[in-house]
Amino acid sequence: MLNIGERRSGFRQRPAGFIQDFDELRNQCLKQKILFKDPEFDTYDLSVFHKNLQKNQLEWRRPKEITNDPKFFVQGASRFDVRQGKLGDCWLVAAIAAMTLNKEVFCNVVPNDQGFGNTYAGIFHFKFWQYGTWINVVVDDRLPTSGGELLFVKSSTKNEFWSALLEKAYAKIQGSYEALDGGLTNEAMEAFTGGVSEMYELDQGKTSLFTTMLNSFQQQSLMCGRIYPTKLPNPEDKGIFRKHAYSITKVIYIPETNNASNIPLIRLRNPWGKVEWNGRWSDKSDEWFTIPPQLQQSIGLIKEDDGEFWMSYKDFAKYFSAVVICHLAPDYIDREQQGAGGPKKWDLSIFEGQWVRGVTAGGCNQFHETFSSNPQYYITLGDPDNNNAKDICTVVIALLLKGTRRKQKQKDKSSSFGIYVYDIKELALNSNKSGDFSKKFKKYFFKVAGSDMEVDWMELKNILDFAMKETGKTKFSNDVCRCLIAMMDWDRSGKLGYKEFQRLWVDIRQWQVVFETYDKKNKGYIKGFELRPALSSVGYHIKTRTINTMCHRYANKKGYIMFDDFIMCAIRLKTTIDMFKEHYTENKNIVSFTLEEWVEKTFYS
């Protein structure tokens, strides 16, 4: 876990003294008998984006200035502690309410080592998953109010403040409260869990989604529903609203009276904490009279104007547009659910990449020349789902673009992004010519080598330039020839014997074919974004970060990789992998070197 200010925390890196460690800052405030004021997220004029809020109506108050007896929790935390305010962040509020249903998730995001007791110092902290790691976010407890009331998220109990402070902490990592105005629930749910979300469009004619929702609920996944403006006209007549997100708090079957079938029901909650569905299975509907009181109690039926209501799945699919399911990371799965020593329900893998202009920013699939240069990741599914007769494996893939909310005001600079998934059966070079080693070159080698029958880098350059005359390729540079000697000199003599040179020549001929495949106009270079597919064509599937490093090393200022630099890059890659495989044991991607071995191998390669 990282603190604000630390490297990779998602905030600008600060000197060590400016890293915001909660315990250290709280202890300092207690010692100095002052209340914490957060220099990283100071108060500002919210009326800038609230047109109906007069500037003189806004006040920043601490909880003790709002009520005489502030509490962090009042009788624990529940979904009813979260009510949306005047900010359009229903997507966030719905996710917070859903999070309260999982105690382990909630306690991780909202630590209980804080409050308004003896250790109160005006500072609170919360934890969010950001770009592959947990971030500990501290805030002061100055909250925006108007007329003595909280402007934004509040609890149904006036002196309870955990939800308001959580909203402020999330606003901090996004840059402002304003950045929370509009969004999708999956973003918030992933920040609370480190999990992976998937969205399903609702179709009234399909019932298989209910089974997916039921299984996901039983696996403790978080869920929310949303209504798009284009769904059905006037859903407001039924007490539900377009462009609004709802928490899904329960998914069950209940037996239908005098019938052998079961009724699929879904319980939802409006983030406003009021205004409910008034159709079938609503709080006051006649359908509940057919359900025994004991069953009503067992499923948690509460007939109050608290924003929570039940719907049949049929009506849910009719009026709602989409459901978002956030699957928890393996560490969150209830161990009792799995059984002692049981397998994890999910395995989590995280891949980081970047789009670099001219190298890996290949665009969508309409750009045929550059599309294959985009970041690529290869996964193998080898563990079939439980009780699946067809040995089918389930995989959930999510793509996250960093820093989008911080750039929300720059509408003109926003970008669409996506991911393509392919089933790859075989990757092979269409035409992989290694070629026969010409007798002419063999004769020329020994002529240049002389009596010791080995060549140094200058003699190697002579031979390679002679060999390249027939291809029309550029001559090899001095630096490339020195590196080729170092990489292929297996006996560490500083020269290449005939067998070593023969191996080098086979590699060069192979990589020459690859190069010519992408240098279609015979210009003597390929573009940086063509490096990935060129290496992939012979089975080297390299991560984006490594591809970027290679391009920085071997491409010129225009992003072009010349023929001899490409050859050196390719052979260095092959040599490095071969060196790794020499020490590869126990079928793990880890090897061990002594310091001397490492220095020797890196020096010669």
Coordinates of C-alpha atoms in Angstrom, one line a residue:
M1 CA 0.0 0.0 0.0
L2 CA 1.2 3.5 -0.9
N3 CA 0.6 6.9 0.7
I4 CA -0.1 10.1 -1.1
G5 CA 3.1 11.6 -2.4
E6 CA 5.0 8.3 -2.8
R7 CA 6.2 7.1 -6.2
R8 CA 3.4 5.3 -8.1
S9 CA 0.7 6.6 -5.8
G10 CA -1.0 8.4 -8.7
F11 CA -0.1 11.8 -7.3
R12 CA 2.9 13.9 -8.1
Q13 CA 6.0 12.7 -6.3
R14 CA 6.9 14.8 -3.4
P15 CA 10.0 15.0 -1.1
A16 CA 10.0 12.5 1.7
G17 CA 8.8 15.1 4.2
F18 CA 5.6 15.7 2.2
I19 CA 4.4 12.1 2.0
Q20 CA 1.0 12.0 3.7
D21 CA 1.3 9.2 6.2
F22 CA -2.0 9.1 8.3
D23 CA -0.5 8.0 11.6
E24 CA 2.4 10.4 11.5
L25 CA 0.2 13.4 10.5
R26 CA -2.3 12.6 13.2
N27 CA 0.3 12.2 15.9
Q28 CA 1.9 15.5 14.9
C29 CA -1.5 17.3 15.1
L30 CA -2.3 15.7 18.5
K31 CA 1.1 16.7 19.8
Q32 CA 0.7 20.3 18.6
K33 CA -3.0 20.4 19.6
I34 CA -4.1 21.5 16.2
L35 CA -6.6 20.3 13.7
F36 CA -5.3 19.0 10.4
K37 CA -5.6 21.1 7.2
D38 CA -4.8 19.3 4.1
P39 CA -2.4 21.2 1.8
E40 CA -3.0 18.8 -1.0
F41 CA -6.8 19.3 -1.2
D42 CA -7.7 22.8 0.1
T43 CA -11.2 24.2 0.1
Y44 CA -12.3 26.2 -2.9
D45 CA -15.4 28.0 -4.2
L46 CA -17.9 25.3 -5.2
S47 CA -20.3 27.9 -6.5
V48 CA -18.2 27.9 -9.7
F49 CA -20.1 24.8 -10.9
H50 CA -23.2 25.1 -8.8
K51 CA -25.3 27.8 -10.5
N52 CA -28.0 27.7 -7.9
L53 CA -25.6 28.1 -5.0
Q54 CA -24.8 31.7 -4.0
K55 CA -21.2 32.3 -3.0
N56 CA -22.2 33.6 0.4
Q57 CA -24.2 30.5 1.1
L58 CA -21.2 28.1 1.0
E59 CA -19.4 27.3 4.2
W60 CA -16.7 24.8 4.9
R61 CA -17.4 23.3 8.3
R62 CA -16.0 20.5 10.4
P63 CA -18.5 17.9 11.8
K64 CA -18.2 19.4 15.3
E65 CA -19.4 22.7 13.7
I66 CA -22.4 20.9 12.2
T67 CA -23.6 18.9 15.2
N68 CA -22.8 18.7 18.9
D69 CA -22.2 15.0 18.9
P70 CA -20.5 13.9 15.7
K71 CA -19.8 10.2 15.1
F72 CA -17.9 8.4 12.5
F73 CA -20.3 5.4 12.7
V74 CA -23.7 5.3 14.4
Q75 CA -24.6 1.6 15.1
G76 CA -22.2 0.5 12.4
A77 CA -22.4 1.1 8.7
S78 CA -25.2 0.2 6.3
R79 CA -26.4 1.1 2.9
F80 CA -29.0 3.4 4.5
D81 CA -26.1 5.6 5.7
V82 CA -25.5 6.9 2.2
R83 CA -27.7 9.6 0.6
Q84 CA -26.8 11.5 -2.5
G85 CA -26.6 15.3 -2.2
K86 CA -26.6 18.1 -4.8
L87 CA -23.7 16.6 -6.8
G88 CA -24.4 14.3 -9.7
D89 CA -22.4 11.4 -8.4
C90 CA -25.2 8.8 -8.1
W91 CA -22.7 6.4 -9.7
L92 CA -20.4 6.8 -6.8
V93 CA -23.1 6.8 -4.1
A94 CA -24.7 3.6 -5.5
A95 CA -21.3 1.9 -5.4
I96 CA -20.7 3.0 -1.8
A97 CA -24.1 1.6 -0.8
A98 CA -23.3 -1.7 -2.6
M99 CA -19.9 -1.9 -0.8
T100 CA -21.5 -1.8 2.6
L101 CA -23.0 -5.3 1.9
N102 CA -19.5 -6.8 2.1
K103 CA -18.0 -6.3 5.5
E104 CA -14.4 -7.2 4.4
V105 CA -14.4 -4.9 1.5
F106 CA -15.9 -2.1 3.5
C107 CA -13.5 -2.4 6.4
N108 CA -10.6 -2.2 4.0
V109 CA -11.8 0.9 2.3
V110 CA -13.1 2.6 5.5
P111 CA -10.6 1.8 8.3
N112 CA -12.2 1.8 11.8
D113 CA -9.0 3.2 13.5
Q114 CA -10.4 6.8 13.4
G115 CA -13.3 8.8 14.8
F116 CA -14.2 11.8 17.0
G117 CA -12.9 10.4 20.3
N118 CA -9.5 10.9 22.1
T119 CA -7.5 10.5 18.9
Y120 CA -9.5 13.0 16.9
A121 CA -7.3 15.6 15.1
G122 CA -9.4 16.6 12.1
I123 CA -7.8 14.0 9.9
F124 CA -9.3 10.8 8.4
H125 CA -8.1 8.3 5.8
F126 CA -9.5 5.9 3.3
K127 CA -8.1 3.3 0.9
F128 CA -8.7 3.0 -2.8
W129 CA -7.4 0.7 -5.5
Q130 CA -5.7 2.9 -8.2
Y131 CA -3.9 1.5 -11.2
G132 CA -2.7 -1.7 -9.7
T133 CA -2.0 -0.8 -6.0
W134 CA -3.8 0.4 -2.9
I135 CA -3.5 4.1 -2.1
N136 CA -4.0 5.4 1.5
V137 CA -5.7 8.8 1.1
V138 CA -5.9 11.3 3.9
V139 CA -8.3 14.2 4.1
D140 CA -9.2 16.9 6.7
D141 CA -12.8 16.9 7.8
R142 CA -13.8 20.3 6.5
L143 CA -17.0 19.6 4.5
P144 CA -19.0 21.8 2.1
T145 CA -22.2 23.0 3.7
S146 CA -25.1 25.4 3.0
G147 CA -27.4 26.6 5.8
G148 CA -25.7 24.3 8.2
E149 CA -26.5 21.2 6.1
L150 CA -24.1 19.0 4.1
L151 CA -24.2 19.8 0.4
F152 CA -23.2 16.4 -0.9
V153 CA -23.3 12.8 0.5
K154 CA -24.8 12.6 3.9
S155 CA -26.1 9.9 6.2
S156 CA -29.8 9.4 7.2
T157 CA -28.5 10.0 10.7
K158 CA -27.4 13.6 11.0
N159 CA -24.4 13.1 13.3
E160 CA -22.9 10.3 11.2
F161 CA -20.0 11.3 8.9
W162 CA -18.1 8.3 7.4
S163 CA -19.9 8.5 4.1
A164 CA -19.4 12.3 3.6
L165 CA -15.7 11.9 4.4
L166 CA -15.4 9.0 2.1
E167 CA -16.8 11.0 -0.7
K168 CA -14.3 13.8 0.0
A169 CA -11.4 11.3 -0.1
Y170 CA -12.6 10.0 -3.5
A171 CA -13.0 13.5 -4.8
K172 CA -9.4 14.2 -3.7
I173 CA -7.9 11.4 -5.8
Q174 CA -10.0 12.6 -8.8
G175 CA -8.8 16.2 -8.3
S176 CA -12.0 17.9 -7.2
Y177 CA -15.7 17.4 -6.2
E178 CA -16.5 18.7 -9.7
A179 CA -14.8 15.7 -11.3
L180 CA -17.4 13.4 -9.6
D181 CA -20.3 15.0 -11.5
G182 CA -21.3 12.2 -13.8
G183 CA -19.7 8.7 -14.2
L184 CA -20.1 5.0 -14.3
T185 CA -20.5 2.7 -11.2
N186 CA -17.9 0.2 -12.4
E187 CA -15.2 2.8 -11.9
A188 CA -16.1 3.3 -8.3
M189 CA -16.6 -0.4 -7.5
E190 CA -13.2 -1.3 -8.9
A191 CA -11.7 1.5 -6.8
F192 CA -13.3 -0.1 -3.7
T193 CA -12.3 -3.7 -4.5
G194 CA -9.4 -3.9 -6.9
G195 CA -11.8 -6.2 -8.8
V196 CA -12.8 -6.5 -12.5
S197 CA -16.1 -5.2 -13.8
E198 CA -18.3 -6.3 -16.7
M199 CA -21.4 -4.7 -18.0
Y200 CA -24.5 -6.4 -19.5
E201 CA -27.1 -4.7 -21.6
L202 CA -30.5 -5.8 -20.5
D203 CA -32.8 -7.5 -22.9
Q204 CA -36.3 -8.3 -21.7
G205 CA -36.5 -11.5 -23.9
K206 CA -33.4 -13.1 -22.3
T207 CA -33.6 -14.6 -18.8
S208 CA -30.1 -16.1 -18.6
L209 CA -28.7 -12.9 -17.2
F210 CA -30.6 -13.5 -13.9
T211 CA -28.6 -16.7 -13.4
T212 CA -25.4 -14.7 -13.9
M213 CA -26.6 -12.1 -11.4
L214 CA -27.6 -14.7 -8.9
N215 CA -24.3 -16.5 -9.1
S216 CA -22.4 -13.2 -8.8
F217 CA -24.4 -12.1 -5.8
Q218 CA -23.6 -15.5 -4.1
Q219 CA -19.9 -14.9 -4.9
Q220 CA -20.1 -11.5 -3.1
S221 CA -19.7 -9.5 -6.3
L222 CA -20.9 -5.9 -6.2
M223 CA -23.7 -4.9 -8.6
C224 CA -25.5 -1.8 -9.8
G225 CA -28.2 -1.0 -12.4
R226 CA -28.6 1.9 -14.7
I227 CA -31.4 3.4 -16.8
Y228 CA -30.4 5.1 -20.1
P229 CA -32.5 8.0 -21.5
T230 CA -33.4 5.8 -24.6
K231 CA -34.9 2.9 -22.7
L232 CA -38.7 3.4 -22.1
P233 CA -40.5 6.8 -22.0
N234 CA -41.6 8.2 -18.7
P235 CA -40.2 5.6 -16.2
E236 CA -40.6 8.4 -13.7
D237 CA -44.3 7.5 -13.6
K238 CA -43.2 4.2 -12.0
G239 CA -40.9 5.9 -9.5
I240 CA -37.6 5.3 -11.2
F241 CA -35.4 7.7 -13.2
R242 CA -33.4 7.8 -16.4
K243 CA -29.7 8.7 -16.3
H244 CA -29.6 7.4 -12.8
A245 CA -27.7 4.5 -11.1
Y246 CA -29.1 2.2 -8.4
S247 CA -27.4 -0.2 -6.0
I248 CA -28.4 -3.9 -6.4
T249 CA -28.6 -5.2 -2.8
K250 CA -30.0 -8.6 -3.2
V251 CA -30.8 -11.2 -5.9
I252 CA -33.0 -14.2 -5.0
Y253 CA -35.6 -16.7 -6.1
I254 CA -38.7 -17.0 -4.0
P255 CA -41.4 -19.8 -4.3
E256 CA -44.6 -18.8 -5.9
T257 CA -47.7 -19.7 -3.9
N258 CA -49.7 -22.6 -5.4
N259 CA -47.1 -23.0 -8.1
A260 CA -44.1 -25.1 -8.5
S261 CA -42.1 -22.4 -10.2
N262 CA -39.9 -19.8 -8.5
I263 CA -40.1 -16.0 -8.9
P264 CA -36.8 -14.2 -9.7
L265 CA -36.6 -11.0 -7.6
I266 CA -34.1 -8.2 -7.3
R267 CA -33.8 -5.6 -4.5
L268 CA -32.5 -2.2 -5.5
R269 CA -31.8 1.1 -3.7
N270 CA -32.1 4.6 -4.9
P271 CA -29.0 6.7 -3.9
W272 CA -31.3 9.5 -2.9
G273 CA -32.5 7.5 0.1
K274 CA -36.1 8.1 -1.0
V275 CA -38.4 7.8 -4.1
E276 CA -39.1 4.1 -4.9
W277 CA -40.5 1.9 -7.7
N278 CA -44.3 1.7 -7.4
G279 CA -45.0 -1.2 -9.7
R280 CA -45.3 -4.9 -9.0
W281 CA -43.5 -6.1 -5.9
S282 CA -43.0 -2.6 -4.6
D283 CA -43.5 -1.9 -0.9
K284 CA -47.3 -1.4 -1.2
S285 CA -48.0 -3.9 -3.9
D286 CA -50.5 -6.8 -3.5
E287 CA -48.0 -9.4 -4.6
W288 CA -46.5 -9.5 -1.0
F289 CA -49.8 -10.7 0.4
T290 CA -49.1 -14.0 -1.4
I291 CA -45.8 -14.4 0.5
P292 CA -45.8 -15.9 4.1
P293 CA -44.7 -13.4 6.7
Q294 CA -41.8 -15.7 7.7
L295 CA -40.5 -15.6 4.2
Q296 CA -40.9 -11.9 4.0
Q297 CA -38.8 -11.6 7.2
S298 CA -36.1 -14.0 6.0
I299 CA -35.5 -12.1 2.8
G300 CA -35.3 -8.8 4.6
L301 CA -38.4 -7.1 3.4
I302 CA -38.7 -3.5 4.9
K303 CA -41.7 -1.5 3.9
E304 CA -40.4 2.0 4.5
D305 CA -39.7 5.1 2.4
D306 CA -36.0 4.5 2.5
G307 CA -35.2 4.4 -1.2
E308 CA -35.0 0.5 -1.2
F309 CA -37.5 -1.6 -3.2
W310 CA -38.0 -4.9 -4.9
M311 CA -38.7 -5.7 -8.5
S312 CA -39.3 -8.8 -10.5
Y313 CA -36.5 -9.6 -12.9
K314 CA -39.0 -9.2 -15.8
D315 CA -39.8 -5.6 -14.8
F316 CA -36.1 -5.0 -14.1
A317 CA -35.1 -6.0 -17.6
K318 CA -38.0 -4.0 -19.0
Y319 CA -37.2 -0.7 -17.4
F320 CA -33.4 -0.9 -16.7
S321 CA -30.8 -0.6 -19.4
A322 CA -27.7 -2.2 -18.0
V323 CA -26.3 -4.0 -15.0
V324 CA -22.7 -3.7 -13.9
I325 CA -21.1 -6.6 -12.0
C326 CA -17.8 -6.1 -10.2
H327 CA -16.1 -9.4 -9.4
L328 CA -13.9 -9.3 -6.4
A329 CA -10.2 -10.0 -6.4
P330 CA -9.2 -13.5 -5.1
D331 CA -8.1 -12.2 -1.8
Y332 CA -11.6 -11.0 -1.0
I333 CA -13.4 -14.3 -1.6
D334 CA -14.8 -15.7 1.6
R335 CA -12.6 -18.6 2.6
E336 CA -15.6 -20.4 4.2
Q337 CA -17.3 -20.4 0.8
Q338 CA -14.3 -22.1 -0.8
G339 CA -13.7 -24.7 1.8
A340 CA -10.4 -25.5 3.5
G341 CA -7.6 -25.6 0.9
G342 CA -10.1 -25.1 -1.9
P343 CA -9.2 -23.4 -5.2
K344 CA -9.7 -19.7 -5.8
K345 CA -12.8 -18.8 -7.7
W346 CA -10.8 -16.1 -9.7
D347 CA -7.1 -15.6 -10.5
L348 CA -6.1 -12.0 -11.1
S349 CA -3.5 -10.8 -13.6
I350 CA -2.7 -7.1 -14.2
F351 CA -0.9 -5.8 -17.3
E352 CA 0.4 -2.3 -17.7
G353 CA 1.1 -0.6 -21.0
Q354 CA 1.1 2.7 -22.8
W355 CA 0.5 4.2 -26.2
V356 CA 3.6 5.9 -27.5
R357 CA 3.1 8.1 -30.6
G358 CA 4.9 6.6 -33.6
V359 CA 5.7 3.4 -31.8
T360 CA 2.8 1.7 -30.1
A361 CA -0.1 4.1 -30.8
G362 CA -1.5 2.1 -33.7
G363 CA -5.1 3.3 -33.6
C364 CA -8.2 1.1 -34.2
N365 CA -8.5 -1.8 -36.6
Q366 CA -9.3 0.6 -39.5
F367 CA -5.7 1.6 -39.6
H368 CA -4.4 -1.6 -41.2
E369 CA -0.7 -0.5 -41.4
T370 CA -0.3 0.4 -37.7
F371 CA -3.0 -1.5 -35.9
S372 CA -0.8 -4.5 -35.0
S373 CA 1.7 -2.1 -33.2
N374 CA -0.8 -1.5 -30.3
P375 CA 0.1 -3.1 -26.9
Q376 CA -0.7 -6.8 -27.0
Y377 CA -1.0 -9.4 -24.2
Y378 CA -1.1 -13.1 -24.5
I379 CA -3.0 -15.3 -22.0
T380 CA -3.6 -19.0 -21.8
L381 CA -6.7 -20.4 -20.2
G382 CA -6.0 -23.9 -18.7
D383 CA -8.4 -24.3 -15.7
P384 CA -12.0 -25.1 -16.8
D385 CA -14.9 -23.8 -14.8
N386 CA -16.3 -26.0 -12.1
N387 CA -19.0 -28.5 -13.3
N388 CA -18.5 -27.5 -16.9
A389 CA -18.8 -30.5 -19.1
K390 CA -17.4 -28.7 -22.2
D391 CA -14.2 -27.7 -20.3
I392 CA -14.9 -24.0 -20.9
C393 CA -12.8 -21.4 -19.1
T394 CA -14.3 -18.0 -18.1
V395 CA -12.2 -14.9 -18.4
V396 CA -13.1 -11.3 -17.6
I397 CA -11.0 -8.6 -19.3
A398 CA -11.1 -4.9 -18.4
L399 CA -9.3 -1.9 -19.8
L400 CA -8.6 1.1 -17.7
L401 CA -7.2 4.4 -18.9
K402 CA -5.4 6.4 -16.2
G403 CA -6.1 10.0 -15.2
T404 CA -9.3 10.5 -17.2
R405 CA -11.2 12.4 -14.4
R406 CA -8.4 14.8 -13.7
K407 CA -8.6 15.8 -17.4
Q408 CA -12.4 16.0 -17.4
K409 CA -12.5 19.7 -18.2
Q410 CA -10.4 19.1 -21.4
K411 CA -13.3 17.8 -23.3
D412 CA -11.7 18.3 -26.7
K413 CA -8.7 16.2 -25.6
S414 CA -10.7 13.1 -24.5
S415 CA -10.1 9.9 -26.4
S416 CA -12.1 6.7 -27.1
F417 CA -10.3 3.5 -26.3
G418 CA -11.0 -0.2 -26.5
I419 CA -9.7 -3.7 -26.6
Y420 CA -9.9 -6.5 -29.1
V421 CA -9.8 -10.2 -28.1
Y422 CA -8.6 -12.8 -30.5
D423 CA -8.4 -16.6 -30.3
I424 CA -4.9 -17.3 -31.5
K425 CA -4.2 -21.0 -32.5
E426 CA -0.8 -20.6 -34.1
L427 CA 1.7 -17.9 -34.7
A428 CA 4.3 -18.6 -37.3
L429 CA 6.3 -16.8 -39.9
N430 CA 4.7 -17.2 -43.3
S431 CA 8.0 -17.4 -45.1
N432 CA 10.9 -18.1 -42.7
K433 CA 13.9 -18.6 -45.0
S434 CA 17.1 -19.5 -43.2
G435 CA 18.9 -20.2 -46.5
D436 CA 21.9 -22.3 -47.3
F437 CA 25.2 -21.0 -46.2
S438 CA 26.9 -20.1 -49.5
K439 CA 30.2 -21.8 -50.3
K440 CA 31.2 -18.4 -51.6
F441 CA 30.8 -16.8 -48.2
K442 CA 32.6 -19.7 -46.5
K443 CA 35.6 -19.3 -48.8
Y444 CA 35.6 -15.5 -48.3
F445 CA 35.4 -16.0 -44.5
F446 CA 38.6 -18.1 -44.3
K447 CA 40.3 -15.7 -46.7
V448 CA 39.6 -12.8 -44.4
A449 CA 40.2 -14.7 -41.2
G450 CA 43.8 -15.7 -41.9
S451 CA 45.8 -18.3 -40.1
D452 CA 43.9 -18.2 -36.8
M453 CA 40.7 -18.9 -38.7
E454 CA 38.8 -16.3 -36.6
V455 CA 37.6 -12.8 -37.3
D456 CA 37.5 -9.7 -35.1
W457 CA 34.9 -7.0 -35.4
M458 CA 36.7 -5.2 -38.3
E459 CA 37.1 -8.5 -40.2
L460 CA 33.4 -9.3 -39.4
K461 CA 32.4 -6.0 -40.9
N462 CA 34.3 -6.7 -44.0
I463 CA 32.6 -10.1 -44.5
L464 CA 29.1 -8.8 -43.7
D465 CA 29.4 -5.9 -46.1
F466 CA 30.5 -8.3 -48.8
A467 CA 27.5 -10.5 -48.0
M468 CA 25.1 -7.6 -48.1
K469 CA 26.1 -6.4 -51.5
E470 CA 23.7 -8.9 -53.2
T471 CA 20.8 -7.7 -51.1
G472 CA 21.3 -4.0 -51.6
K473 CA 21.1 -3.4 -47.8
T474 CA 23.1 -0.7 -46.0
K475 CA 26.5 -1.6 -44.6
F476 CA 26.9 -2.6 -41.0
S477 CA 28.2 0.1 -38.7
N478 CA 31.3 -0.4 -36.5
D479 CA 29.3 -0.4 -33.3
V480 CA 26.9 -3.1 -34.6
C481 CA 29.8 -5.3 -35.5
R482 CA 31.4 -4.9 -32.1
C483 CA 28.1 -5.8 -30.4
L484 CA 27.6 -8.8 -32.7
I485 CA 31.1 -10.1 -31.8
A486 CA 30.2 -9.8 -28.1
M487 CA 26.9 -11.5 -28.4
M488 CA 28.0 -14.4 -30.6
D489 CA 31.5 -15.0 -29.1
W490 CA 30.6 -18.1 -27.0
D491 CA 34.2 -19.1 -26.2
R492 CA 35.0 -15.5 -25.1
S493 CA 38.0 -15.2 -27.4
G494 CA 37.1 -11.8 -28.6
K495 CA 36.7 -13.2 -32.1
L496 CA 34.3 -15.4 -34.1
G497 CA 35.3 -18.8 -35.4
Y498 CA 33.6 -20.3 -38.4
K499 CA 30.9 -22.1 -36.4
E500 CA 30.0 -19.0 -34.4
F501 CA 29.9 -17.0 -37.6
Q502 CA 27.7 -19.6 -39.2
R503 CA 25.2 -19.3 -36.4
L504 CA 25.3 -15.5 -36.7
W505 CA 24.7 -15.7 -40.5
V506 CA 21.7 -18.0 -40.1
D507 CA 20.2 -15.5 -37.6
I508 CA 21.0 -12.5 -39.9
R509 CA 19.3 -14.3 -42.9
Q510 CA 16.2 -15.1 -40.8
W511 CA 15.9 -11.5 -39.5
Q512 CA 16.6 -10.1 -43.0
V513 CA 13.5 -11.9 -44.2
V514 CA 11.5 -10.5 -41.4
F515 CA 12.9 -7.0 -42.0
E516 CA 12.0 -7.2 -45.7
T517 CA 8.5 -8.2 -44.9
Y518 CA 8.0 -4.8 -43.2
D519 CA 10.3 -2.7 -45.4
K520 CA 8.1 -3.2 -48.4
K521 CA 9.4 -0.1 -50.3
N522 CA 13.0 -1.2 -49.7
K523 CA 14.0 2.1 -47.9
G524 CA 16.4 0.4 -45.6
Y525 CA 14.4 1.0 -42.4
I526 CA 11.2 0.0 -40.7
K527 CA 9.0 2.2 -38.5
G528 CA 9.0 1.9 -34.7
F529 CA 5.4 0.6 -34.5
E530 CA 6.4 -2.3 -36.8
L531 CA 8.9 -3.7 -34.3
R532 CA 6.3 -5.6 -32.3
P533 CA 4.7 -7.5 -35.2
A534 CA 8.2 -8.1 -36.7
L535 CA 9.4 -9.8 -33.5
S536 CA 6.0 -11.5 -33.0
S537 CA 6.2 -13.1 -36.4
V538 CA 9.0 -15.4 -35.3
G539 CA 7.5 -16.1 -31.8
Y540 CA 8.9 -13.3 -29.7
H541 CA 5.9 -11.8 -27.9
I542 CA 7.3 -8.9 -26.0
K543 CA 5.5 -6.7 -23.5
T544 CA 4.8 -3.1 -24.4
R545 CA 7.2 -1.6 -21.9
T546 CA 10.1 -3.6 -23.4
I547 CA 9.1 -2.7 -26.9
N548 CA 9.2 1.0 -25.9
T549 CA 12.6 0.5 -24.4
M550 CA 13.9 -1.1 -27.6
C551 CA 12.6 1.7 -29.7
H552 CA 14.2 4.3 -27.5
R553 CA 17.5 2.4 -27.9
Y554 CA 17.5 1.5 -31.6
A555 CA 15.2 4.0 -33.4
N556 CA 16.4 7.4 -34.6
K557 CA 14.7 10.7 -33.9
K558 CA 12.1 10.0 -36.7
G559 CA 11.2 6.7 -35.1
Y560 CA 12.9 4.7 -37.9
I561 CA 14.9 1.6 -37.2
M562 CA 17.7 1.0 -39.7
F563 CA 18.5 -2.4 -41.0
D564 CA 21.7 -3.0 -39.1
D565 CA 20.2 -1.7 -35.8
F566 CA 17.2 -4.0 -36.3
I567 CA 19.6 -6.9 -36.8
M568 CA 21.4 -6.0 -33.6
C569 CA 18.2 -5.5 -31.6
A570 CA 16.8 -8.9 -32.8
I571 CA 20.0 -10.9 -32.2
R572 CA 20.5 -9.2 -28.8
L573 CA 17.0 -10.3 -27.9
K574 CA 17.6 -13.8 -29.0
T575 CA 20.9 -14.0 -27.2
T576 CA 19.4 -12.6 -23.9
I577 CA 16.6 -15.2 -24.0
D578 CA 19.1 -18.0 -24.7
M579 CA 21.2 -16.8 -21.8
F580 CA 18.1 -16.9 -19.6
K581 CA 17.2 -20.4 -20.7
E582 CA 20.7 -21.7 -19.8
H583 CA 19.8 -21.1 -16.1
Y584 CA 16.1 -21.8 -16.4
T585 CA 15.0 -24.5 -13.9
E586 CA 11.9 -25.9 -12.2
N587 CA 9.7 -24.4 -14.9
K588 CA 9.6 -21.0 -13.3
N589 CA 10.3 -17.6 -14.9
I590 CA 13.1 -16.9 -12.4
V591 CA 16.8 -17.6 -12.7
S592 CA 19.7 -17.0 -10.4
F593 CA 23.1 -15.5 -11.2
T594 CA 26.1 -14.7 -9.1
L595 CA 27.4 -11.1 -9.4
E596 CA 30.4 -12.3 -11.4
E597 CA 28.1 -14.3 -13.8
W598 CA 25.8 -11.4 -14.3
V599 CA 28.6 -8.9 -15.0
E600 CA 30.2 -11.3 -17.4
K601 CA 27.0 -12.1 -19.3
T602 CA 25.8 -8.5 -19.5
F603 CA 29.2 -7.3 -20.6
Y604 CA 29.5 -9.8 -23.4
S605 CA 25.9 -9.3 -24.6

